[in-house]
Tab-separated table of C-alpha atoms and ligand atoms in Angstrom:
chain	number	residue	atom	x	y	z
A	1	UNK	CA	7.204	16.655	-0.815
A	2	UNK	CA	6.090	19.754	-0.317
A	3	UNK	CA	5.344	21.829	2.657
A	4	UNK	CA	2.056	21.533	1.825
A	5	UNK	CA	2.327	18.177	3.561
A	6	UNK	CA	2.309	20.283	6.909
A	7	UNK	CA	0.265	22.680	7.178
A	8	UNK	CA	-0.381	22.684	11.183
A	9	UNK	CA	3.736	23.448	11.550
A	10	UNK	CA	2.876	26.929	9.231
A	11	UNK	CA	-0.412	28.006	11.525
A	12	UNK	CA	1.331	28.265	14.081
A	13	UNK	CA	4.748	29.629	13.044
A	14	UNK	CA	2.849	32.821	11.483
A	15	UNK	CA	0.373	33.140	14.577
A	16	UNK	CA	-1.435	36.373	13.805
A	17	UNK	CA	-0.147	37.044	11.122
A	18	UNK	CA	-1.976	33.677	9.210
A	19	UNK	CA	-5.749	35.685	9.790
A	20	UNK	CA	-4.165	38.910	9.004
A	21	UNK	CA	-3.558	37.269	4.843
A	22	UNK	CA	-5.308	39.045	2.599
A	23	UNK	CA	-6.485	35.780	1.016
A	24	UNK	CA	-6.883	33.222	4.314
A	25	UNK	CA	-6.428	29.345	2.873
A	26	UNK	CA	-10.349	28.518	3.675
A	27	UNK	CA	-9.535	25.916	6.330
A	28	UNK	CA	-7.381	27.636	8.265
A	29	UNK	CA	-9.318	30.683	8.844
A	30	UNK	CA	-11.738	29.334	11.631
A	31	UNK	CA	-8.133	28.674	13.394
A	32	UNK	CA	-9.910	25.764	15.035
A	33	UNK	CA	-7.217	23.490	13.762
A	34	UNK	CA	-6.856	20.714	16.099
A	35	UNK	CA	-3.970	17.975	16.583
A	36	UNK	CA	-7.264	15.794	15.973
A	37	UNK	CA	-6.671	16.204	11.558
A	38	UNK	CA	-3.988	14.706	11.762
A	39	UNK	CA	-4.197	10.228	12.184
A	40	UNK	CA	-1.159	8.141	12.333
A	41	UNK	CA	-1.100	4.810	10.875
A	42	UNK	CA	1.212	1.877	10.672
A	43	UNK	CA	1.321	-1.496	8.611
A	44	UNK	CA	3.653	-4.456	9.661
A	45	UNK	CA	5.318	-6.075	6.419
A	46	UNK	CA	5.220	-9.781	6.494
A	47	UNK	CA	5.902	-12.340	3.549
A	48	UNK	CA	4.038	-13.888	1.630
A	49	UNK	CA	4.826	-16.774	-1.249
A	50	UNK	CA	7.991	-17.881	1.049
A	51	UNK	CA	9.915	-14.025	-0.461
A	52	UNK	CA	11.220	-13.088	2.800
A	53	UNK	CA	10.143	-9.597	2.013
A	54	UNK	CA	9.294	-7.982	5.021
A	55	UNK	CA	9.305	-4.148	6.433
A	56	UNK	CA	7.375	-1.425	8.020
A	57	UNK	CA	5.259	1.391	7.150
A	58	UNK	CA	4.224	4.711	8.073
A	59	UNK	CA	1.400	6.855	7.296
A	60	UNK	CA	-0.176	10.208	7.914
A	61	UNK	CA	-3.629	12.009	6.604
A	62	UNK	CA	-3.786	15.159	7.247
A	63	UNK	CA	-7.356	16.511	6.715
A	64	UNK	CA	-7.014	19.605	7.843
A	65	UNK	CA	-7.039	21.083	4.957
A	66	UNK	CA	-9.761	22.079	2.309
A	67	UNK	CA	-8.863	18.070	1.433
A	68	UNK	CA	-6.435	14.602	2.925
A	69	UNK	CA	-3.241	14.768	2.438
A	70	UNK	CA	-1.747	10.881	2.778
A	71	UNK	CA	2.017	10.717	3.600
A	72	UNK	CA	3.199	7.341	2.840
A	73	UNK	CA	6.201	5.907	3.668
A	74	UNK	CA	7.358	2.057	3.703
A	75	UNK	CA	11.018	0.377	4.668
A	76	UNK	CA	10.825	-2.802	3.111
A	77	UNK	CA	13.394	-5.317	3.282
A	78	UNK	CA	15.398	-8.359	1.013
A	79	UNK	CA	13.792	-7.166	-2.392
A	80	UNK	CA	15.214	-9.127	-5.246
A	81	UNK	CA	17.416	-5.827	-6.389
A	82	UNK	CA	16.762	-3.519	-10.321
A	83	UNK	CA	13.162	-5.077	-10.119
A	84	UNK	CA	10.066	-3.071	-10.667
A	85	UNK	CA	8.235	-3.499	-7.404
A	86	UNK	CA	4.067	-2.550	-7.326
A	87	UNK	CA	2.747	-1.933	-3.881
A	88	UNK	CA	-1.066	-0.832	-3.350
A	89	UNK	CA	-2.965	0.101	-0.845
A	90	UNK	CA	-5.517	-2.606	-1.233
A	91	UNK	CA	-9.247	-2.780	-0.239
A	92	UNK	CA	-12.987	-4.049	-0.332
A	93	UNK	CA	-15.398	-1.391	-3.007
A	94	UNK	CA	-19.237	-1.258	-2.958
A	95	UNK	CA	-19.301	-2.404	-7.116
A	96	UNK	CA	-16.845	-5.593	-6.314
A	97	UNK	CA	-15.200	-7.449	-8.575
A	98	UNK	CA	-14.551	-9.074	-4.151
A	99	UNK	CA	-19.004	-10.989	-4.233
A	100	UNK	CA	-20.183	-10.555	-0.594
A	101	UNK	CA	-17.617	-7.658	0.115
A	102	UNK	CA	-18.145	-4.432	0.868
A	103	UNK	CA	-16.282	-0.754	2.124
A	104	UNK	CA	-17.200	-1.870	6.040
A	105	UNK	CA	-15.229	-5.406	5.475
A	106	UNK	CA	-12.076	-5.010	6.888
A	107	UNK	CA	-9.654	-6.320	3.925
A	108	UNK	CA	-7.054	-8.913	5.442
A	109	UNK	CA	-3.785	-10.809	4.346
A	110	UNK	CA	-3.557	-13.711	1.820
A	111	UNK	CA	-3.863	-16.663	3.677
A	112	UNK	CA	-2.709	-20.770	3.757
A	113	UNK	CA	-6.419	-21.147	2.707
A	114	UNK	CA	-6.312	-19.070	-0.382
A	115	UNK	CA	-6.371	-19.869	-4.126
A	116	UNK	CA	-3.419	-21.093	-5.523
A	117	UNK	CA	-2.877	-20.716	-9.231
A	118	UNK	CA	-0.970	-18.237	-11.736
A	119	UNK	CA	-3.320	-18.476	-14.987
A	120	UNK	CA	-0.595	-18.015	-17.893
A	121	UNK	CA	2.022	-20.189	-16.076
A	122	UNK	CA	2.582	-23.869	-16.636
A	123	UNK	CA	1.905	-26.317	-14.049
A	124	UNK	CA	5.060	-26.964	-12.217
A	125	UNK	CA	5.288	-23.636	-11.129
A	126	UNK	CA	2.759	-24.046	-9.008
A	127	UNK	CA	3.062	-24.962	-5.674
A	128	UNK	CA	0.167	-25.428	-2.456
A	129	UNK	CA	1.940	-23.390	-0.263
A	130	UNK	CA	3.247	-20.544	-2.368
A	131	UNK	CA	2.459	-18.875	-5.896
A	132	UNK	CA	0.118	-17.053	-5.189
A	133	UNK	CA	-0.836	-14.198	-7.718
A	134	UNK	CA	-1.869	-11.189	-7.288
A	135	UNK	CA	-5.309	-12.729	-8.527
A	136	UNK	CA	-5.743	-15.322	-5.894
A	137	UNK	CA	-5.030	-12.479	-3.063
A	138	UNK	CA	-8.570	-10.578	-3.682
A	139	UNK	CA	-10.524	-11.918	-1.778
A	140	UNK	CA	-8.422	-11.355	0.939
A	141	UNK	CA	-7.234	-7.815	0.696
A	142	UNK	CA	-9.460	-6.486	-2.148
A	143	UNK	CA	-9.163	-4.502	-5.671
A	144	UNK	CA	-5.541	-1.822	-5.652
A	145	UNK	CA	-7.320	1.096	-4.054
A	146	UNK	CA	-4.668	3.429	-4.655
A	147	UNK	CA	-0.833	3.115	-6.226
A	148	UNK	CA	2.314	4.083	-4.590
A	149	UNK	CA	3.651	5.605	-6.781
A	150	UNK	CA	6.092	6.233	-8.530
A	151	UNK	CA	6.432	2.066	-7.921
A	152	UNK	CA	10.684	1.165	-6.954
A	153	UNK	CA	13.474	-0.293	-9.121
A	154	UNK	CA	15.128	-0.487	-6.318
A	155	UNK	CA	19.829	-0.850	-6.484
A	156	UNK	CA	19.835	-3.191	-3.451
A	157	UNK	CA	17.364	-5.519	-1.581
A	158	UNK	CA	16.234	-2.430	0.831
A	159	UNK	CA	14.257	0.331	-0.378
A	160	UNK	CA	12.776	3.399	1.722
A	161	UNK	CA	10.067	5.067	-0.135
A	162	UNK	CA	8.330	8.367	0.632
A	163	UNK	CA	5.621	9.741	-1.575
A	164	UNK	CA	2.123	12.048	-0.739
A	165	UNK	CA	-1.031	12.242	-2.826
A	166	UNK	CA	-4.278	13.732	-2.368
A	167	UNK	CA	-6.745	15.070	-4.282
A	168	UNK	CA	-7.996	12.867	-6.813
A	169	UNK	CA	-5.676	10.007	-6.042
A	170	UNK	CA	-7.657	9.490	-3.130
A	171	UNK	CA	-11.371	9.223	-4.762
A	172	UNK	CA	-10.692	5.019	-4.361
A	173	UNK	CA	-9.934	4.118	-0.057
A	174	UNK	CA	-13.610	6.309	0.207
A	175	UNK	CA	-11.659	8.298	2.994
A	176	UNK	CA	-15.181	10.259	3.952
A	177	UNK	CA	-16.555	6.556	4.599
A	178	UNK	CA	-14.697	4.132	5.248
A	179	UNK	CA	-11.307	3.535	7.914
A	180	UNK	CA	-7.725	3.805	6.780
A	181	UNK	CA	-7.830	0.699	9.484
A	182	UNK	CA	-10.035	-1.819	6.922
A	183	UNK	CA	-7.632	-1.334	4.131
A	184	UNK	CA	-3.790	-2.991	3.357
A	185	UNK	CA	-0.524	-2.326	2.157
A	186	UNK	CA	0.804	-4.851	-1.047
A	187	UNK	CA	4.232	-5.215	-2.185
A	188	UNK	CA	4.484	-7.300	-5.048
A	189	UNK	CA	7.303	-8.553	-7.244
A	190	UNK	CA	8.958	-12.164	-6.835
A	191	UNK	CA	10.958	-14.903	-8.349
A	192	UNK	CA	8.719	-17.807	-9.086
A	193	UNK	CA	10.551	-20.725	-9.184
A	194	UNK	CA	9.573	-24.266	-10.963
A	195	UNK	CA	11.138	-23.994	-14.104
A	196	UNK	CA	14.427	-25.645	-13.422
A	197	UNK	CA	13.384	-28.759	-15.861
A	198	UNK	CA	13.642	-27.289	-18.846
A	199	UNK	CA	16.892	-25.585	-17.978
A	200	UNK	CA	15.010	-21.934	-17.340
A	201	UNK	CA	15.953	-19.466	-15.171
A	202	UNK	CA	13.615	-18.036	-11.989
A	203	UNK	CA	11.385	-16.372	-13.740
A	204	UNK	CA	10.594	-12.383	-12.159
A	205	UNK	CA	6.731	-11.658	-11.697
A	206	UNK	CA	6.249	-8.233	-10.799
A	207	UNK	CA	2.401	-8.653	-9.880
A	208	UNK	CA	3.668	-11.646	-7.468
A	209	UNK	CA	2.344	-10.775	-4.155
A	210	UNK	CA	5.452	-10.816	-2.079
A	211	UNK	CA	4.466	-8.831	1.754
A	212	UNK	CA	1.408	-7.440	3.547
A	213	UNK	CA	0.564	-5.607	6.090
A	214	UNK	CA	-3.084	-4.709	7.791
A	215	UNK	CA	-2.797	-0.880	8.236
A	216	UNK	CA	-3.000	0.613	12.336
A	217	UNK	CA	-3.334	2.497	14.324
A	218	UNK	CA	-0.519	3.757	15.303
A	219	UNK	CA	0.092	3.390	19.505
B	301	LIG	CU1	-1.020	-4.695	-4.545
């Protein structure tokens, strides 16, 4: 996090002095920076795979500078403590891998009709209403576009995540052509049960989708 996240505040505060800078920053020079350069989005994360994981998110997209800056804040509850929780912005792209889905197609959260099989895990681990693997959700939420790193390893069942992304990191989101509202956020990492027959404990699967939320315009 740096003060660079909020350039409009800096411009306003500096006022006329900013114009006098020997080497003015490119996008600020014209003095035409408006409120429309910053958009705020909201995400409501709801459980997948019966995880009980839920939460909220706020995304702030600042396009007032020479390159976009995306700040992501996630407030996530009821996760497995002490484990790595991958989290991503998912969506569709022009070059696949989901056949028939392009960048303008709105990603959605997986439903009960999603494919249902975790490859490499025993059959006992599969249930009709859960154990939806990362790959199985692809048809609905699309591939990973932006890993929201560093992935948290929370000490408790809740975590608060705030991070800022810019430059090349945002390329896959194709912000020039595709609205962020076409994208989704997916939180991963949960226990898969069904191994009781062998007396083995539940297995933590880091890729297991445990919550999903649509990115929506903030009202
Ligand atoms: Cu993901």
